[in-house]
CSV table of C-alpha atoms in Angstrom, one decimal:
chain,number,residue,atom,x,y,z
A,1,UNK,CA,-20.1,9.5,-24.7
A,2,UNK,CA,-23.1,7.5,-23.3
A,3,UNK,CA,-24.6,4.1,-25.8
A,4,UNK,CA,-27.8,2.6,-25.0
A,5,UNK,CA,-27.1,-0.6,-23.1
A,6,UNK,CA,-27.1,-3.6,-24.6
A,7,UNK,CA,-26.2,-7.1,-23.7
A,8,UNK,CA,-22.6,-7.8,-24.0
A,9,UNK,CA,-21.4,-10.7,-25.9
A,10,UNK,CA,-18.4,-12.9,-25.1
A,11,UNK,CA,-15.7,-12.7,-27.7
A,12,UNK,CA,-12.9,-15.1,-27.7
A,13,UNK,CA,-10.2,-13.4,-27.7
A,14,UNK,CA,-10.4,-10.8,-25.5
A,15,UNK,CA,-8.5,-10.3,-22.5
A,16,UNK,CA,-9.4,-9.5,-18.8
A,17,UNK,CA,-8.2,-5.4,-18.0
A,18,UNK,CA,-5.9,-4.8,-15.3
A,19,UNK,CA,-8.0,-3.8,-12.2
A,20,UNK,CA,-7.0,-2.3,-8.9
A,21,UNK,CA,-10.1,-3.4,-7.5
A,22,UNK,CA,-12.0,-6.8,-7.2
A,23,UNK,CA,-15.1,-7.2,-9.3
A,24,UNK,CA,-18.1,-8.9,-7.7
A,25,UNK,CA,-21.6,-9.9,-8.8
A,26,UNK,CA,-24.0,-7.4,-7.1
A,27,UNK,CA,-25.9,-8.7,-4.3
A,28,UNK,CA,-29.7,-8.0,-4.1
A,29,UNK,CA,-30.5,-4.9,-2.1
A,30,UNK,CA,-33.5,-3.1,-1.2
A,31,UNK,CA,-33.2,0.5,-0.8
A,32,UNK,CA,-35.4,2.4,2.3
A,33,UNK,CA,-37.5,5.1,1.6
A,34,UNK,CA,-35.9,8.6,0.5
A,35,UNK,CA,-38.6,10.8,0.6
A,36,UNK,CA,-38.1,13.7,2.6
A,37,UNK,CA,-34.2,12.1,3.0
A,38,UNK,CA,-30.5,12.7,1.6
A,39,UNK,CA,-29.9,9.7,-0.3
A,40,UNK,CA,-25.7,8.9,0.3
A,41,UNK,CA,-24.0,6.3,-2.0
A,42,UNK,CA,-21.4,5.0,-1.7
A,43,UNK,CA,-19.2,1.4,-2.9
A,44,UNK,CA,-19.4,-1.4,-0.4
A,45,UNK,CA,-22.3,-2.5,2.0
A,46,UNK,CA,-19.2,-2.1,5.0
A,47,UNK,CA,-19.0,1.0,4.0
A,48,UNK,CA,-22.1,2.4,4.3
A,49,UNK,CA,-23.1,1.0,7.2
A,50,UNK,CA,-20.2,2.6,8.9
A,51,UNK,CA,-21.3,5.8,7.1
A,52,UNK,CA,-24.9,4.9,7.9
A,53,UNK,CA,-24.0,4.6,11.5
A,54,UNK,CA,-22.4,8.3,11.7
A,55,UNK,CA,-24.9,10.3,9.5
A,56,UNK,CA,-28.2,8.9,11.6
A,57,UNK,CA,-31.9,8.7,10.4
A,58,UNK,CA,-32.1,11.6,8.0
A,59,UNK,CA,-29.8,10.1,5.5
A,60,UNK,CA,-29.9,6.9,3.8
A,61,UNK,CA,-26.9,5.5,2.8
A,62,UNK,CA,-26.6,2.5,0.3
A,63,UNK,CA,-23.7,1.1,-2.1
A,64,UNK,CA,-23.7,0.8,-5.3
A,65,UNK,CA,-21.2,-2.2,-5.2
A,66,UNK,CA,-18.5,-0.5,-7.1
A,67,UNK,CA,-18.9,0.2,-10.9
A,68,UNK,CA,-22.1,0.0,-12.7
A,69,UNK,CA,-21.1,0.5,-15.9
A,70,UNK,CA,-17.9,-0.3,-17.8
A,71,UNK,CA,-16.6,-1.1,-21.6
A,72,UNK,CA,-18.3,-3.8,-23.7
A,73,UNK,CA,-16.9,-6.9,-23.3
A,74,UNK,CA,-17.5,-8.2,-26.3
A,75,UNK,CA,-15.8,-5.8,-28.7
A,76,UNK,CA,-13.4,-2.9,-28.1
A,77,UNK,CA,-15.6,-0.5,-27.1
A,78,UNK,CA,-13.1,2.5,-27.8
A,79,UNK,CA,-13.5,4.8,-31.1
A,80,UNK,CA,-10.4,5.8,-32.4
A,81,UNK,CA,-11.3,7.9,-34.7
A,82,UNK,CA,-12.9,9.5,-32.5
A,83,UNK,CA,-10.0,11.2,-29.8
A,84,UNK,CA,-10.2,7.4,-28.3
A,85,UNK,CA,-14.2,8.1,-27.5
A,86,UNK,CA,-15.1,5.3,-24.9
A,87,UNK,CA,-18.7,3.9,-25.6
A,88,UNK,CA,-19.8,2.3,-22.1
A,89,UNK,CA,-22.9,0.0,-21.1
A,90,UNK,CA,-24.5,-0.5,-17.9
A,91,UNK,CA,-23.0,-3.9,-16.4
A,92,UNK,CA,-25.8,-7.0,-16.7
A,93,UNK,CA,-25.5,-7.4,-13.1
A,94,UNK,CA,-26.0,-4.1,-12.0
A,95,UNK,CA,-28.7,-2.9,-13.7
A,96,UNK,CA,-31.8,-3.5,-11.4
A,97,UNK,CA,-29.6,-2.1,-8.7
A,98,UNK,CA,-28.7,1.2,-10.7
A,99,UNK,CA,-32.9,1.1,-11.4
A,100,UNK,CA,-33.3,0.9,-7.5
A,101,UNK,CA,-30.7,4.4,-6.9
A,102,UNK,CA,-32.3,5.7,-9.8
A,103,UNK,CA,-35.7,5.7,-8.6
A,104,UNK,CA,-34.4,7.1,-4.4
A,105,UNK,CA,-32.3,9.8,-5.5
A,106,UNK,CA,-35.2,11.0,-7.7
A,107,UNK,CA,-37.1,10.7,-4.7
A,108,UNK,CA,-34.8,12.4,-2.1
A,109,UNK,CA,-34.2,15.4,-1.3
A,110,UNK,CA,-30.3,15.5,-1.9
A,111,UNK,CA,-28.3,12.7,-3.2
A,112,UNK,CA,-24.5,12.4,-2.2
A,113,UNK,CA,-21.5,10.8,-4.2
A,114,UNK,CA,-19.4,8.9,-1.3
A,115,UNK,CA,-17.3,7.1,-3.1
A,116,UNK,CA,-14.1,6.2,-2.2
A,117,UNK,CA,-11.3,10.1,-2.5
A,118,UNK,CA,-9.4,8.5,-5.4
A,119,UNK,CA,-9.9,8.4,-9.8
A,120,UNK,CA,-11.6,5.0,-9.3
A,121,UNK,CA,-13.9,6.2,-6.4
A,122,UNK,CA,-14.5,10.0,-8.9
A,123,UNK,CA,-15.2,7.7,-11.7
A,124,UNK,CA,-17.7,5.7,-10.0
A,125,UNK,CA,-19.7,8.5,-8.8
A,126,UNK,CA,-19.8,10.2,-12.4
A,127,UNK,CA,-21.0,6.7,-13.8
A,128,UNK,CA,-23.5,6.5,-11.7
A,129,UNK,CA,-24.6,10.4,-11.6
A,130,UNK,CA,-24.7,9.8,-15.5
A,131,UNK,CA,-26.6,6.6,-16.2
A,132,UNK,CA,-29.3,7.9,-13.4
A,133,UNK,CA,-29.9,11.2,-15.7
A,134,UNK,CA,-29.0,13.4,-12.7
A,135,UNK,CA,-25.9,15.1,-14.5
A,136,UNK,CA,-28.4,17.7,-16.2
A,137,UNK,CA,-30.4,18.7,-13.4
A,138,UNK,CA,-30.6,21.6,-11.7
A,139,UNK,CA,-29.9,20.2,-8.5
A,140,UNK,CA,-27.1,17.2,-9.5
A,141,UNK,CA,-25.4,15.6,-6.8
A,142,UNK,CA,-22.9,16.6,-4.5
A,143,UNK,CA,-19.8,15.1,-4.1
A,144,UNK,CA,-18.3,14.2,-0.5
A,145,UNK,CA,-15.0,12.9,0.3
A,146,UNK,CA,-12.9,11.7,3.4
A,147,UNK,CA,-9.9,10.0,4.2
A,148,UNK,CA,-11.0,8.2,7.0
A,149,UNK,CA,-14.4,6.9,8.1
A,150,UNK,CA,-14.9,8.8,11.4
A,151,UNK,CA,-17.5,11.3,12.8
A,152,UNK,CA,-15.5,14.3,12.1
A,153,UNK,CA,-14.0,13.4,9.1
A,154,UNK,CA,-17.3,12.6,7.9
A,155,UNK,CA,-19.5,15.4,9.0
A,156,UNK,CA,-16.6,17.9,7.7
A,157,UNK,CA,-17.0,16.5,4.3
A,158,UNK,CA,-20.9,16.9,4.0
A,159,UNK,CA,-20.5,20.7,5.3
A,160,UNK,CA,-17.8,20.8,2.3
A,161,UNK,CA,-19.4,19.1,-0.5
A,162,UNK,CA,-18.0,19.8,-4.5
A,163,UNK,CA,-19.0,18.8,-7.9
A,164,UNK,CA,-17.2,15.7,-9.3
A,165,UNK,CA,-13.5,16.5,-10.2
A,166,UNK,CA,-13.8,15.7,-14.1
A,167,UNK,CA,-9.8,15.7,-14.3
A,168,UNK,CA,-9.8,12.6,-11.9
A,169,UNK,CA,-12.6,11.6,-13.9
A,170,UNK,CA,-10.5,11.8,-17.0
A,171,UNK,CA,-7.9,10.1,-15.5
A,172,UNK,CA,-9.5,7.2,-14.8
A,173,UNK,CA,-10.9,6.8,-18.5
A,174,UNK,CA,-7.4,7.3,-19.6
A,175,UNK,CA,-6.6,4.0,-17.8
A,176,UNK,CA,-9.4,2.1,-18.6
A,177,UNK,CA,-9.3,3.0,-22.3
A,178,UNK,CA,-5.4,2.2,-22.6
A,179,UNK,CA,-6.3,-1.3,-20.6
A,180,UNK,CA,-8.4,-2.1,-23.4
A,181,UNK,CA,-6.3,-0.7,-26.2
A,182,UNK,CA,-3.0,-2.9,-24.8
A,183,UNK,CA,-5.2,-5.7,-24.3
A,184,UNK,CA,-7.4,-6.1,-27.2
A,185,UNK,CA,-4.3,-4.9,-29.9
A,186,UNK,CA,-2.0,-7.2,-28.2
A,187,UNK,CA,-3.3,-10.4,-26.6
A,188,UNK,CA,-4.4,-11.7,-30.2
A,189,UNK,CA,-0.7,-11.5,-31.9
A,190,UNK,CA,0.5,-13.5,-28.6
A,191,UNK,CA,-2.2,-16.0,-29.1
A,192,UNK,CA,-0.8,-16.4,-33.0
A,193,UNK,CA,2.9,-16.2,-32.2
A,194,UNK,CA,3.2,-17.8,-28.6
A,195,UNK,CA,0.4,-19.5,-27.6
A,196,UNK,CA,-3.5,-19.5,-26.9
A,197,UNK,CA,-4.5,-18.1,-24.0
A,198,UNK,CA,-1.6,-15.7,-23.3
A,199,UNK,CA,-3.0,-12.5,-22.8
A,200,UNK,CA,-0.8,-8.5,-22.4
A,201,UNK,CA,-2.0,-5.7,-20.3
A,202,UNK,CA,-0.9,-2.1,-19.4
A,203,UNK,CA,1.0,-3.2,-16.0
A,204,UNK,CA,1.9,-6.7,-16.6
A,205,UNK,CA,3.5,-6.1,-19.9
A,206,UNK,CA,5.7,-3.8,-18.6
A,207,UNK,CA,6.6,-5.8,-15.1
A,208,UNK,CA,7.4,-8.6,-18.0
A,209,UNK,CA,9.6,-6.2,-19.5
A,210,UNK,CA,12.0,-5.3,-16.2
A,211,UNK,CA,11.8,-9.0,-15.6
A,212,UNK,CA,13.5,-9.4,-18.8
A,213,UNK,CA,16.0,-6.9,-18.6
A,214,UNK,CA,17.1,-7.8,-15.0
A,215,UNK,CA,17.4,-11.6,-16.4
A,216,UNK,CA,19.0,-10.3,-19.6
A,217,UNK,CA,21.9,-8.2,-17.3
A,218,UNK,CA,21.9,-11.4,-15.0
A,219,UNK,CA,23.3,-13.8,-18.0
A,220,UNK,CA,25.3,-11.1,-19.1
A,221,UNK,CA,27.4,-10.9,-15.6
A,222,UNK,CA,31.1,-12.7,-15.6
A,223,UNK,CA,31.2,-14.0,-12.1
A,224,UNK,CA,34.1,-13.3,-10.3
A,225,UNK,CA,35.7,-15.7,-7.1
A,226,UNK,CA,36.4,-14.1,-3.8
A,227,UNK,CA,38.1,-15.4,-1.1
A,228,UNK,CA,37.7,-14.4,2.6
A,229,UNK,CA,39.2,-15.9,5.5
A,230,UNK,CA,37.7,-16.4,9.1
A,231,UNK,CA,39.1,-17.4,12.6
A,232,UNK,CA,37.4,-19.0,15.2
A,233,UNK,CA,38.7,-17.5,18.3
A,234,UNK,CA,37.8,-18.0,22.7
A,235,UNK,CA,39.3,-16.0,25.1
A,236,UNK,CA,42.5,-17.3,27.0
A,237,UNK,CA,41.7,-15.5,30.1
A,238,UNK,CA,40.8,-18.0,33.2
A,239,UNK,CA,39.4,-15.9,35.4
A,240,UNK,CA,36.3,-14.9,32.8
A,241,UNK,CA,33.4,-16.7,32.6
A,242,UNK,CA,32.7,-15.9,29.6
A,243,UNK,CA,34.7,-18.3,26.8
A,244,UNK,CA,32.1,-17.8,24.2
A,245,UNK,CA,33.6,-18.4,20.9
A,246,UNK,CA,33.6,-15.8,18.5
A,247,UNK,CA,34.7,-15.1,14.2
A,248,UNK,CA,37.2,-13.0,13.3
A,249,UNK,CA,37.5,-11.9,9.5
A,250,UNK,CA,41.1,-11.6,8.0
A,251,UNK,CA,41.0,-7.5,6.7
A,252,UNK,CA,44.1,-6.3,5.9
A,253,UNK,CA,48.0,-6.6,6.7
A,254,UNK,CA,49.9,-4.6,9.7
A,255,UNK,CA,51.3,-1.7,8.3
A,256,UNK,CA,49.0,-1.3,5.3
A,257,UNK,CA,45.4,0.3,5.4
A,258,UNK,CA,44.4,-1.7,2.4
A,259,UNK,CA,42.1,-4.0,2.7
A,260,UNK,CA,43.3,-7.6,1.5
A,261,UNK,CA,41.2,-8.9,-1.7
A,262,UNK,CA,41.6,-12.4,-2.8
A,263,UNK,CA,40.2,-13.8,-5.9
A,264,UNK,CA,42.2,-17.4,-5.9
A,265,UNK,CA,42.2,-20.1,-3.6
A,266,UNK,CA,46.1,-21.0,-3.9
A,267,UNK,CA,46.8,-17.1,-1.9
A,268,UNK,CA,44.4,-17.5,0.7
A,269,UNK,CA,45.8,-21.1,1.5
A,270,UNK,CA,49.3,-19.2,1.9
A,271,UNK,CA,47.4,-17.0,4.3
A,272,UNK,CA,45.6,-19.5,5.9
A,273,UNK,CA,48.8,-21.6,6.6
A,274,UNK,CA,50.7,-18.9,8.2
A,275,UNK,CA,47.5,-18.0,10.4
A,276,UNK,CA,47.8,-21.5,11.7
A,277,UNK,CA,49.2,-21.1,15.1
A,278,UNK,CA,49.6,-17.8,15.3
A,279,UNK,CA,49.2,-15.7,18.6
A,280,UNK,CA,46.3,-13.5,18.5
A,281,UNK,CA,45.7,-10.3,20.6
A,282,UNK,CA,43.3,-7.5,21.3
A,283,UNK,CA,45.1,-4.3,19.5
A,284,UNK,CA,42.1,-2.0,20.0
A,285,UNK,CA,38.9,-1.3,21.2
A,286,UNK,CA,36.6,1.3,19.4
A,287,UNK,CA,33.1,2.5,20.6
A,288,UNK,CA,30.4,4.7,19.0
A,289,UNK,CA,27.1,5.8,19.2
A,290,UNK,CA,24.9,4.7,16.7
A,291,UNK,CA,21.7,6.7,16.0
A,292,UNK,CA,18.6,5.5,13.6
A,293,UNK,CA,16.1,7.5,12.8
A,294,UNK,CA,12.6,5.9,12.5
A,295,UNK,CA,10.8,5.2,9.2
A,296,UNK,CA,7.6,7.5,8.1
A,297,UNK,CA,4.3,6.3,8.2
A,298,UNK,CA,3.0,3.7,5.4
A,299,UNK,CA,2.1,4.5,2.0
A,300,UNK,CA,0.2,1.6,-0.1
A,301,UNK,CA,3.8,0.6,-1.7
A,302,UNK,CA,5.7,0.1,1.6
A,303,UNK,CA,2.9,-1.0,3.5
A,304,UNK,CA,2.6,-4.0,1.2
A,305,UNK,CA,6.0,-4.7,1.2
A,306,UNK,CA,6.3,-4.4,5.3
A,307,UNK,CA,3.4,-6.7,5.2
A,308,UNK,CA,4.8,-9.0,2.6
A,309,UNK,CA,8.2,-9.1,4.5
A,310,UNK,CA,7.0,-9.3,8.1
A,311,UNK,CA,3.1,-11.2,7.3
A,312,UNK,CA,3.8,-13.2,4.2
A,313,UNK,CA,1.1,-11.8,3.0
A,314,UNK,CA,0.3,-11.1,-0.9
A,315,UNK,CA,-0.1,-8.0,-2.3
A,316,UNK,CA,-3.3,-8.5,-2.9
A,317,UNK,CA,-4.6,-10.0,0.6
A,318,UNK,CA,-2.8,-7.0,1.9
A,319,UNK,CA,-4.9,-4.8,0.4
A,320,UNK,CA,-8.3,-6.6,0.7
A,321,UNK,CA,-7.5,-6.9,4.4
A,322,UNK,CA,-6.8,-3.1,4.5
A,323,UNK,CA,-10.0,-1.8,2.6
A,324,UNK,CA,-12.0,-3.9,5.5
A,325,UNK,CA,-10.2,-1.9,8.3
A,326,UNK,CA,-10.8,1.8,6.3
A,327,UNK,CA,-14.8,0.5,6.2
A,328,UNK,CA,-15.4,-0.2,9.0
A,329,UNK,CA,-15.2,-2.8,11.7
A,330,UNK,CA,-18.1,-3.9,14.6
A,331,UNK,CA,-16.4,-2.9,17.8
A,332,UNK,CA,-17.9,-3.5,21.0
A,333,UNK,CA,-19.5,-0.6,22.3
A,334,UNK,CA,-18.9,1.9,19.0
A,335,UNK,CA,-20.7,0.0,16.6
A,336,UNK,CA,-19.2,-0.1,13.2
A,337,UNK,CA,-15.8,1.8,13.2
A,338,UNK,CA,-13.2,3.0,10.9
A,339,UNK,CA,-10.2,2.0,12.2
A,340,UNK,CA,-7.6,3.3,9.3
A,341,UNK,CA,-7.1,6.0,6.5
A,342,UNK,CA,-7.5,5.7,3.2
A,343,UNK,CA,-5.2,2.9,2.0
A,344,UNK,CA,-4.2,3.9,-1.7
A,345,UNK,CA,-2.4,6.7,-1.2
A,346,UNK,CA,1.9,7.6,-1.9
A,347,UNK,CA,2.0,10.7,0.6
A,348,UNK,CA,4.0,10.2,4.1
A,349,UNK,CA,2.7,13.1,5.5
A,350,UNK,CA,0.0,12.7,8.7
A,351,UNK,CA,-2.6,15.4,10.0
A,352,UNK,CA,-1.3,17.8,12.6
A,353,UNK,CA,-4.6,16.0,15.0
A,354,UNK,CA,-2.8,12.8,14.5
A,355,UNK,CA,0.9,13.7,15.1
A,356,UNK,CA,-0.3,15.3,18.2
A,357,UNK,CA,-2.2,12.3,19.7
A,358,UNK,CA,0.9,9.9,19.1
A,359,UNK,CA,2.8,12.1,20.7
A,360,UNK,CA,0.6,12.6,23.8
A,361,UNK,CA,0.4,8.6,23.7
A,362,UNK,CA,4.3,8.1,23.4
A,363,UNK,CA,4.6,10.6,26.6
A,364,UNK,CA,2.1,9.3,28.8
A,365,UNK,CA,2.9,5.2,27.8
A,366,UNK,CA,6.9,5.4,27.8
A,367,UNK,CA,8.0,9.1,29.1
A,368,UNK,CA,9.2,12.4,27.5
A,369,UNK,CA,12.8,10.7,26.8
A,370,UNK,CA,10.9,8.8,24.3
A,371,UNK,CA,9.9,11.7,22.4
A,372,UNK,CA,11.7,14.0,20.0
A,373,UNK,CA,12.3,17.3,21.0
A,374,UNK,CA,10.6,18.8,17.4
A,375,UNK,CA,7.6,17.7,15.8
A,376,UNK,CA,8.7,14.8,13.2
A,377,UNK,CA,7.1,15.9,9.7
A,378,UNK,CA,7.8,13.6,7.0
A,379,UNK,CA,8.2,14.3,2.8
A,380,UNK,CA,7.7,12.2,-0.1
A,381,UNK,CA,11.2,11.8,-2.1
A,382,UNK,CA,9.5,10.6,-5.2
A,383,UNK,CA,9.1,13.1,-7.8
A,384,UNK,CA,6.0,11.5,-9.2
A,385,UNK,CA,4.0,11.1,-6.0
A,386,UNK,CA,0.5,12.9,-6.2
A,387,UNK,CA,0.6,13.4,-2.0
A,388,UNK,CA,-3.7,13.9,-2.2
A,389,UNK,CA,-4.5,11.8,1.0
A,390,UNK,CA,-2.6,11.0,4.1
A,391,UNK,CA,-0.5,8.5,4.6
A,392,UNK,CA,-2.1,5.1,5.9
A,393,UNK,CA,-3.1,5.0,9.5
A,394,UNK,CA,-5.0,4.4,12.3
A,395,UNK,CA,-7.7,6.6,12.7
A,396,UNK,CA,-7.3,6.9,16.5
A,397,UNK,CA,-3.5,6.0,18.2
A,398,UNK,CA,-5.3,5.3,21.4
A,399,UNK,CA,-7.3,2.1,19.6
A,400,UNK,CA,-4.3,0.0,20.3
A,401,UNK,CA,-3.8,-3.8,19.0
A,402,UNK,CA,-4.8,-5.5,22.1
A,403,UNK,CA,-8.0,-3.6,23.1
A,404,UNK,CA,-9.0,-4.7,19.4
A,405,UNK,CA,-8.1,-8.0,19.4
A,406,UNK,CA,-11.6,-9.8,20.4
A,407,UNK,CA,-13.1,-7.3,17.2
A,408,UNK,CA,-10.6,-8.6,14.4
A,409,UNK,CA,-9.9,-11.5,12.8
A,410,UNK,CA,-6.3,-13.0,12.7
A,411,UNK,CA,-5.2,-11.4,9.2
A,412,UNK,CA,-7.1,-8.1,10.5
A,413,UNK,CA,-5.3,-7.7,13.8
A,414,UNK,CA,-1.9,-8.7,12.2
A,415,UNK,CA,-2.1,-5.4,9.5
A,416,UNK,CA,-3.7,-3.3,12.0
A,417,UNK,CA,-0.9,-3.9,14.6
A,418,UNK,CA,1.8,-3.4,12.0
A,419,UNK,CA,-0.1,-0.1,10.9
A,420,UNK,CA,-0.2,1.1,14.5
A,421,UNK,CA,2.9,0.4,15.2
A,422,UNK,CA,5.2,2.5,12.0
A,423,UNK,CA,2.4,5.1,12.9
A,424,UNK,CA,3.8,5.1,17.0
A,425,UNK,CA,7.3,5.0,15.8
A,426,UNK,CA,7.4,7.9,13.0
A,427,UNK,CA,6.7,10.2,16.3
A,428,UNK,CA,9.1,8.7,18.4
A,429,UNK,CA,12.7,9.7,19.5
A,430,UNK,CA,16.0,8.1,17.1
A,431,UNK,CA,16.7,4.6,18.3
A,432,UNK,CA,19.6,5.0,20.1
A,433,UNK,CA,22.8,1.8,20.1
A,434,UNK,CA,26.8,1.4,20.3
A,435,UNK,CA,28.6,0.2,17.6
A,436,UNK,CA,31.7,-2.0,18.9
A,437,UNK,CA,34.6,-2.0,16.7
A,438,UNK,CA,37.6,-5.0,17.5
A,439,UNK,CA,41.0,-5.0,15.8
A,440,UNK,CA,42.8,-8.5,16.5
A,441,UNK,CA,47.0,-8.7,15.5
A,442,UNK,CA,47.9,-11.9,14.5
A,443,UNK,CA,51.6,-12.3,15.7
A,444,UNK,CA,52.8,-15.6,13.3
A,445,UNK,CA,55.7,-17.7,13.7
A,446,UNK,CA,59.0,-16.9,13.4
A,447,UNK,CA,57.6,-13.3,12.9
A,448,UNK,CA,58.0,-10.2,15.3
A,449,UNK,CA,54.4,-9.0,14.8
């Protein structure tokens, strides 16, 4: 499944994949010594020096910058006569790098696949355990994987390492290889029938599609008028203070439950006018306790619309802003830090370590009243969730927003805050609030009630 690189060519007419992650030119790296050392790759430089940081001297950790190989770009790379056989090349720019891991994991004793616990982060790994020539040794790489970048997490994967997962693996090709096949099949009848440059991908052509459907059902619609009448009432009583105006809304007619709907002007005018003047008074007073229970911790979806709500932040800054809080951030005093869990994930369910420290936070900051009297566990409702990682947060309740504020930038402490904060509250008891209900009678003239 493997071609001899070659240099890509630029064709004009293809089309850029979708991508989950951001592509960057590699930077230039020099690799330390390996021998006699385990040699750890991972993606990003931030990464592995948060990695670097936990393992100590014996390891060496470097990145590999994400992928080092992908599909030609200047053809479509995919045999379909073949069962859809992809044909891949090393990347231009990252094949003095892949050179460089080559030549220290030959050199090291071990070599471990870090990469990030997700199809992308599998896929990476194999890549590069393939184009070094390590996948038919004796002693291949071993695969690691954590959810969070912290000492234990860490040091649990390496004393649980695995071969790479070739269903993830598989999974990922899948994806890449329908990218290309939407793109490359596609894009060139749009630039013929609607215009040059349009291009068609495996997500955007479908978002296009609900787009046009919701418009579609949105021309379709026969508005309908609806009338609704309001009253600007004070209290008449002299001896309160309080003569803050307030609305009343007009809801149905003494002696009838039904509630009054009004679809022309001309009958809520004859309302309106026999309103005018009329004596209003207090009929009833109803009270009830009104219980909400808190939301569960973030997955990527929610967390990006939280953040887009609350932030104004883009989907996309979200998630770049996230991936530099799960690799690590200088903090005084800890060096480079982890301060969140892995941020793709659509599972809402958090480590028993973790429930337990929000809970011994929530008691000691605000009191046992605070607290529910059962552990709160949380379950994905989505049928199609995959539920393999946690759901996103901090790695450690007790790094609050304000002890981290001199470490993060503005974007960084804006996210973690909002992180730390649905974490804290998924523990916490049901907000608690009365609901006051008011009827008003409006006694008109010439009328007995």
């Amino acid at each position: 499944m493997v071609s001899k690189p070659r240099k890509p060519t630029q064709k004009k007419g293809s089309t850029a994949k979708n991508s989950s992650r951001k592509k960057t030119s590699a930077r230039k790296v020099s690799i330390a010594d390996t021998k006699g050392k385990q040699l750890v790759i991972v993606e990003s430089p931030a990464k592995a020096r948060t990695v670097g940081q936990i393992l100590g001297k014996k390891y060496v950790v470097t990145a590999s910058q994400g992928h080092v190989r992908d599909l030609p770009k200047g053809k479509m790379g995919v045999d379909l006569d073949q069962d859809f056989e992809p044909s891949y090349v090393t990347m231009q720019d990252k094949r003095s790098l892949l050179n460089q891991i080559k030549k220290a994991g030959d050199q090291a004793k071990t070599v471990f696949l870090a990469t990030d616990p997700d199809r992308e982060g599998e896929a990476i790994s194999w890549h590069i355990q393939t184009a070094a020539g390590w996948d038919n040794q004796e002693n291949p790489p071993k695969r690691v994987v954590f959810h969070e970048i912290t000492k234990q997490a860490v040091e649990e994967a390496f004393e649980h390492p695995r071969d790479i997962d070739m269903s993830l693996v598989n999974a990922q090709q899948a994806r890449r290889i329908l990218d290309r096949l939407v793109g490359y099949q596609i894009s060139p009848l749009l630039w013929r029938r609607v215009q040059r440059g349009t291009s068609a991908g495996r997500v955007q052509s479908v978002a296009l599609r609900m787009v046009t459907d919701r418009e579609r059902e949105i021309n379709a619609f026969v508005p309908q008028e609806s009338w609704t009448l309001d009253a600007l009432l004070q209290k008449l009583d002299p001896q309160d203070n309080d003569l803050r105006s307030f609305v009343a809304t007009l809801h149905s007619v003494k002696g009838t439950n039904k509630r009054v709907n009004v679809s022309d002007e001309k009958d809520i005018r004859v309302y309106e006018s026999e309103l005018k003047g009329a004596k209003f008074t207090v009929d009833d007073v109803r009270k009830r306790n009104v219980k909400q229970r808190p939301s569960a911790p973030f997955t990527t979806s929610t967390m990006q619309q939280d953040s887009g709500r609350k932030l104004r932040f883009t989907a996309q800054r979200t998630m770049s802003v996230a991936q530099q809080l799960y690799e690590g951030i200088s903090v005084n005093g800890e060096g480079s830090v982890g301060l969140i869990t892995y941020m793709r994930t659509d599972s809402v369910q958090v480590a028993q370590s973790a429930i337990g420290e929000a809970r011994t936070y929530i008691e000691d900051k605000y009191g046992k009243s605070y607290l529910p009297e059962k552990t709160r566990l949380y379950k994905t409702r989505a049928k199609s969730a995959q539920e393999a990682h946690e759901a996103i947060r901090p790695t450690s309740i007790m790094r609050t927003p304000d002890s981290l504020k001199s470490a993060l930038t503005a974007d960084q402490h804006k996210l973690y805050t909002l992180i730390w904060s649905r974490m804290l509250a998924s523990q916490m008891a049901d907000a608690q609030s009365e609901a006051t209900t008011v009827n008003i009678g409006a006694m008109c003239a010439g009328t007995s009630e």
